[in-house]
Amino acid sequence: EDQVTQSPEALRLQEGESSSLNCSYTVSGLRGLFWYRQDPGKGPEFLFTLYSAGEEKEKERLKATLTKKESFLHITAPKPEDSATYLCAPNSNSGYALNFGKGTSLLVTP
Amino acid sequence: DVKVTQSSRYLVKRTGEKVFLECVQDMDHENMFWYRQDPGLGLRLIYFSYDVKMKEKGDIPEGYSVSREKKERFSLILESASTNQTSMYLCASRTADRAQYFGPGTRLTVL
């Protein structure tokens, strides 16, 4: 059975303090990975698709990387508006649905 | 841009009522999903549909049913609402590369 673990569960950063979020997984037939951002009370917003190990994608202060067993979401010089929960979901050969991690709740303080 | 809409942002119902949650997508996607999201439990799949009139149970289908009469519309039905169905309900639509796009969510409270 596919398993997805995100760490840390919660992260508090000061504005400008860079850090990384981790998504590790055990899946059969990995075809890539998705990252999402979710604001309180709203639906997850799609951020990135990573298709293969070694791939990187960037969007503003976020950079996502992928290996065969884990993905990182690097946040460079974060701002308070980056505060949100970040979810990952490996894309595998098993079935129609995605298996989402429980997320990392990020709080960036001024 | 993919757009997924849900019929209500907030809903308050009484125990035993029949509840309909509707979801519409505008991208002609074949696959649509219903999740519920609760603190500490993450996203849990209730049902999904891979084509019109076709549906599959997810991880927690008990107490729910679904309907998909048209490709763009996927409805979640709570036959007899109970307090343990108080939750955030999220609909998603899937692209060809399997990325899911979510609606804004419906916060359902059952009293």
Short mmCIF file of N, CA, C and O in Angstrom, two decimals, chain B residues 17-89:
data_model
loop_
_atom_site.label_atom_id
_atom_site.label_comp_id
_atom_site.label_asym_id
_atom_site.label_seq_id
_atom_site.Cartn_x
_atom_site.Cartn_y
_atom_site.Cartn_z
N GLU B 17 -31.61 14.84 7.92
CA GLU B 17 -31.94 15.48 6.65
C GLU B 17 -31.15 14.84 5.51
O GLU B 17 -30.04 14.34 5.71
N LYS B 18 -31.71 14.91 4.31
CA LYS B 18 -30.99 14.49 3.11
C LYS B 18 -30.26 15.72 2.57
O LYS B 18 -30.86 16.80 2.44
N VAL B 19 -28.98 15.55 2.28
CA VAL B 19 -28.14 16.68 1.88
C VAL B 19 -27.53 16.42 0.52
O VAL B 19 -27.03 15.32 0.25
N PHE B 20 -27.60 17.43 -0.33
CA PHE B 20 -27.01 17.34 -1.66
C PHE B 20 -25.87 18.36 -1.77
O PHE B 20 -26.07 19.55 -1.53
N LEU B 21 -24.70 17.89 -2.15
CA LEU B 21 -23.59 18.78 -2.45
C LEU B 21 -23.26 18.61 -3.93
O LEU B 21 -23.06 17.49 -4.40
N GLU B 22 -23.22 19.75 -4.63
CA GLU B 22 -22.98 19.67 -6.07
C GLU B 22 -21.62 20.25 -6.45
O GLU B 22 -21.14 21.21 -5.85
N CYS B 23 -21.07 19.69 -7.49
CA CYS B 23 -19.76 20.10 -7.98
C CYS B 23 -19.82 20.16 -9.52
O CYS B 23 -20.34 19.23 -10.15
N VAL B 24 -19.27 21.23 -10.07
CA VAL B 24 -19.26 21.39 -11.53
C VAL B 24 -17.86 21.77 -11.98
O VAL B 24 -17.23 22.64 -11.38
N GLN B 25 -17.39 21.11 -13.04
CA GLN B 25 -16.10 21.47 -13.64
C GLN B 25 -16.32 21.83 -15.11
O GLN B 25 -17.22 21.31 -15.76
N ASP B 26 -15.45 22.73 -15.59
CA ASP B 26 -15.67 23.28 -16.92
C ASP B 26 -14.62 22.83 -17.93
O ASP B 26 -14.45 23.46 -18.97
N MET B 27 -13.87 21.74 -17.63
CA MET B 27 -12.76 21.35 -18.50
C MET B 27 -12.98 20.01 -19.18
O MET B 27 -12.03 19.42 -19.68
N ASP B 28 -14.18 19.50 -19.17
CA ASP B 28 -14.48 18.25 -19.86
C ASP B 28 -13.66 17.07 -19.31
O ASP B 28 -13.32 16.13 -20.05
N HIS B 29 -13.33 17.10 -18.04
CA HIS B 29 -12.56 16.01 -17.44
C HIS B 29 -13.43 14.79 -17.21
O HIS B 29 -14.59 14.91 -16.80
N GLU B 30 -12.86 13.63 -17.39
CA GLU B 30 -13.62 12.40 -17.18
C GLU B 30 -13.69 12.03 -15.70
O GLU B 30 -14.67 11.46 -15.24
N ASN B 31 -12.61 12.29 -14.97
CA ASN B 31 -12.52 11.83 -13.59
C ASN B 31 -12.83 12.95 -12.60
O ASN B 31 -12.27 14.05 -12.70
N MET B 32 -13.70 12.65 -11.64
CA MET B 32 -14.03 13.61 -10.59
C MET B 32 -14.06 12.88 -9.26
O MET B 32 -14.30 11.66 -9.20
N PHE B 33 -13.82 13.63 -8.17
CA PHE B 33 -13.61 13.02 -6.85
C PHE B 33 -14.35 13.83 -5.79
O PHE B 33 -14.45 15.05 -5.90
N TRP B 34 -14.75 13.14 -4.73
CA TRP B 34 -15.23 13.79 -3.51
C TRP B 34 -14.37 13.33 -2.34
O TRP B 34 -14.18 12.13 -2.11
N TYR B 35 -13.90 14.34 -1.57
CA TYR B 35 -13.12 14.10 -0.37
C TYR B 35 -13.81 14.78 0.81
O TYR B 35 -14.54 15.74 0.65
N ARG B 36 -13.48 14.30 2.00
CA ARG B 36 -13.74 15.09 3.18
C ARG B 36 -12.41 15.33 3.89
O ARG B 36 -11.47 14.51 3.77
N GLN B 37 -12.33 16.46 4.58
CA GLN B 37 -11.09 16.83 5.24
C GLN B 37 -11.39 17.21 6.67
O GLN B 37 -12.20 18.11 6.93
N ASP B 38 -10.75 16.53 7.59
CA ASP B 38 -10.93 16.77 9.01
C ASP B 38 -9.57 16.99 9.66
O ASP B 38 -8.58 16.38 9.25
N PRO B 39 -9.51 17.83 10.69
CA PRO B 39 -8.23 18.11 11.36
C PRO B 39 -7.55 16.82 11.82
O PRO B 39 -8.16 15.97 12.46
N GLY B 40 -6.28 16.69 11.49
CA GLY B 40 -5.50 15.54 11.91
C GLY B 40 -5.68 14.30 11.07
O GLY B 40 -4.90 13.34 11.17
N LEU B 41 -6.70 14.29 10.20
CA LEU B 41 -6.97 13.10 9.38
C LEU B 41 -6.64 13.33 7.91
O LEU B 41 -6.64 12.38 7.12
N GLY B 42 -6.41 14.55 7.54
CA GLY B 42 -6.06 14.83 6.16
C GLY B 42 -7.25 14.66 5.22
O GLY B 42 -8.41 14.64 5.62
N LEU B 43 -6.93 14.53 3.93
CA LEU B 43 -7.94 14.33 2.89
C LEU B 43 -8.28 12.84 2.81
O LEU B 43 -7.39 12.01 2.64
N ARG B 44 -9.55 12.54 2.89
CA ARG B 44 -9.99 11.15 2.75
C ARG B 44 -10.99 11.04 1.61
O ARG B 44 -11.95 11.81 1.54
N LEU B 45 -10.75 10.06 0.75
CA LEU B 45 -11.56 9.90 -0.46
C LEU B 45 -12.87 9.20 -0.14
O LEU B 45 -12.88 8.10 0.44
N ILE B 46 -13.98 9.82 -0.54
CA ILE B 46 -15.30 9.24 -0.29
C ILE B 46 -15.74 8.41 -1.50
O ILE B 46 -16.05 7.22 -1.38
N TYR B 47 -15.79 9.04 -2.66
CA TYR B 47 -16.18 8.40 -3.91
C TYR B 47 -15.45 9.08 -5.04
O TYR B 47 -15.06 10.24 -4.94
N PHE B 48 -15.32 8.36 -6.15
CA PHE B 48 -14.89 9.02 -7.37
C PHE B 48 -15.66 8.46 -8.56
O PHE B 48 -16.30 7.40 -8.47
N SER B 49 -15.58 9.19 -9.65
CA SER B 49 -16.27 8.81 -10.87
C SER B 49 -15.29 8.90 -12.03
O SER B 49 -14.61 9.91 -12.17
N TYR B 50 -15.23 7.85 -12.85
CA TYR B 50 -14.29 7.86 -13.96
C TYR B 50 -14.99 8.08 -15.29
O TYR B 50 -14.34 8.12 -16.34
N ASP B 51 -16.31 8.23 -15.26
CA ASP B 51 -17.05 8.55 -16.48
C ASP B 51 -18.50 8.81 -16.07
O ASP B 51 -18.90 8.51 -14.94
N VAL B 52 -19.28 9.30 -17.01
CA VAL B 52 -20.70 9.53 -16.72
C VAL B 52 -21.35 8.22 -16.27
O VAL B 52 -21.13 7.17 -16.87
N LYS B 53 -22.11 8.31 -15.19
CA LYS B 53 -22.83 7.19 -14.60
C LYS B 53 -21.92 6.10 -14.02
O LYS B 53 -22.41 5.07 -13.55
N MET B 54 -20.62 6.31 -14.03
CA MET B 54 -19.69 5.33 -13.47
C MET B 54 -19.13 5.88 -12.17
O MET B 54 -18.71 7.05 -12.11
N LYS B 55 -19.06 5.04 -11.15
CA LYS B 55 -18.59 5.50 -9.84
C LYS B 55 -17.88 4.35 -9.14
O LYS B 55 -18.13 3.18 -9.42
N GLU B 56 -17.00 4.74 -8.23
CA GLU B 56 -16.28 3.77 -7.42
C GLU B 56 -16.22 4.27 -5.99
O GLU B 56 -16.05 5.47 -5.77
N LYS B 57 -16.31 3.37 -5.04
CA LYS B 57 -16.16 3.74 -3.64
C LYS B 57 -14.71 4.09 -3.34
O LYS B 57 -13.79 3.45 -3.87
N GLY B 58 -14.54 5.06 -2.48
CA GLY B 58 -13.22 5.40 -1.99
C GLY B 58 -12.97 4.72 -0.66
O GLY B 58 -13.44 3.60 -0.42
N ASP B 59 -12.28 5.42 0.21
CA ASP B 59 -11.90 4.82 1.49
C ASP B 59 -13.00 4.88 2.55
O ASP B 59 -13.04 4.06 3.45
N ILE B 60 -13.88 5.88 2.44
CA ILE B 60 -14.90 6.05 3.49
C ILE B 60 -16.28 6.32 2.87
O ILE B 60 -16.88 7.36 3.09
N PRO B 61 -16.86 5.38 2.12
CA PRO B 61 -18.12 5.64 1.44
C PRO B 61 -19.38 5.50 2.31
O PRO B 61 -20.47 5.92 1.89
N GLU B 62 -19.24 4.95 3.49
CA GLU B 62 -20.42 4.66 4.32
C GLU B 62 -21.18 5.94 4.65
O GLU B 62 -20.61 6.91 5.13
N GLY B 63 -22.49 5.91 4.41
CA GLY B 63 -23.32 7.07 4.70
C GLY B 63 -23.44 8.06 3.55
O GLY B 63 -24.15 9.06 3.67
N TYR B 64 -22.76 7.77 2.46
CA TYR B 64 -22.75 8.67 1.29
C TYR B 64 -23.14 7.91 0.03
O TYR B 64 -22.96 6.70 -0.06
N SER B 65 -23.67 8.64 -0.93
CA SER B 65 -23.84 8.13 -2.28
C SER B 65 -23.51 9.26 -3.24
O SER B 65 -23.32 10.41 -2.81
N VAL B 66 -23.38 8.94 -4.52
CA VAL B 66 -23.02 9.95 -5.51
C VAL B 66 -23.86 9.76 -6.76
O VAL B 66 -24.46 8.71 -6.99
N SER B 67 -23.87 10.82 -7.56
CA SER B 67 -24.58 10.78 -8.83
C SER B 67 -23.78 11.55 -9.87
O SER B 67 -23.29 12.65 -9.59
N ARG B 68 -23.68 10.96 -11.06
CA ARG B 68 -23.04 11.68 -12.16
C ARG B 68 -23.83 11.40 -13.43
O ARG B 68 -23.56 10.47 -14.16
N GLU B 69 -24.77 12.28 -13.68
CA GLU B 69 -25.63 12.16 -14.85
C GLU B 69 -25.05 12.88 -16.06
O GLU B 69 -25.34 12.53 -17.21
N LYS B 70 -24.27 13.92 -15.81
CA LYS B 70 -23.60 14.66 -16.87
C LYS B 70 -22.11 14.74 -16.56
O LYS B 70 -21.72 14.73 -15.40
N LYS B 71 -21.32 14.85 -17.60
CA LYS B 71 -19.86 14.81 -17.43
C LYS B 71 -19.36 15.91 -16.51
O LYS B 71 -18.43 15.71 -15.73
N GLU B 72 -19.94 17.09 -16.59
CA GLU B 72 -19.41 18.22 -15.85
C GLU B 72 -19.88 18.28 -14.40
O GLU B 72 -19.37 19.07 -13.64
N ARG B 73 -20.82 17.44 -14.02
CA ARG B 73 -21.45 17.59 -12.71
C ARG B 73 -21.36 16.29 -11.90
O ARG B 73 -21.70 15.20 -12.39
N PHE B 74 -20.91 16.42 -10.66
CA PHE B 74 -20.75 15.26 -9.78
C PHE B 74 -21.34 15.64 -8.43
O PHE B 74 -20.89 16.59 -7.79
N SER B 75 -22.34 14.91 -8.00
CA SER B 75 -23.05 15.25 -6.77
C SER B 75 -22.76 14.25 -5.66
O SER B 75 -22.67 13.04 -5.92
N LEU B 76 -22.63 14.75 -4.47
CA LEU B 76 -22.47 13.92 -3.28
C LEU B 76 -23.75 14.02 -2.47
O LEU B 76 -24.26 15.12 -2.24
N ILE B 77 -24.26 12.87 -2.04
CA ILE B 77 -25.54 12.84 -1.32
C ILE B 77 -25.33 12.20 0.04
O ILE B 77 -24.74 11.11 0.15
N LEU B 78 -25.80 12.89 1.06
CA LEU B 78 -25.84 12.31 2.39
C LEU B 78 -27.29 11.91 2.62
O LEU B 78 -28.17 12.77 2.75
N GLU B 79 -27.56 10.62 2.62
CA GLU B 79 -28.94 10.14 2.65
C GLU B 79 -29.68 10.54 3.93
O GLU B 79 -30.84 10.90 3.91
N SER B 80 -28.98 10.48 5.05
CA SER B 80 -29.55 10.86 6.34
C SER B 80 -28.40 11.42 7.18
O SER B 80 -27.65 10.67 7.78
N ALA B 81 -28.29 12.73 7.16
CA ALA B 81 -27.11 13.36 7.76
C ALA B 81 -26.99 13.04 9.25
O ALA B 81 -27.99 12.99 9.99
N SER B 82 -25.75 12.86 9.66
CA SER B 82 -25.46 12.62 11.08
C SER B 82 -24.38 13.59 11.53
O SER B 82 -23.64 14.14 10.71
N THR B 83 -24.27 13.78 12.83
CA THR B 83 -23.33 14.77 13.36
C THR B 83 -21.89 14.43 13.01
O THR B 83 -21.05 15.32 12.85
N ASN B 84 -21.59 13.14 12.85
CA ASN B 84 -20.21 12.78 12.51
C ASN B 84 -19.88 13.03 11.04
O ASN B 84 -18.75 12.76 10.59
N GLN B 85 -20.82 13.56 10.30
CA GLN B 85 -20.55 13.98 8.93
C GLN B 85 -20.29 15.48 8.83
O GLN B 85 -20.13 16.02 7.72
N THR B 86 -20.24 16.14 9.96
CA THR B 86 -19.80 17.53 9.99
C THR B 86 -18.34 17.57 9.55
O THR B 86 -17.49 16.90 10.15
N SER B 87 -18.07 18.33 8.49
CA SER B 87 -16.72 18.30 7.92
C SER B 87 -16.61 19.32 6.80
O SER B 87 -17.59 19.97 6.42
N MET B 88 -15.39 19.43 6.24
CA MET B 88 -15.16 20.18 5.01
C MET B 88 -15.20 19.17 3.88
O MET B 88 -14.46 18.16 3.90
N TYR B 89 -16.03 19.45 2.88
CA TYR B 89 -16.15 18.57 1.72
C TYR B 89 -15.53 19.24 0.50
O TYR B 89 -15.84 20.38 0.17
#
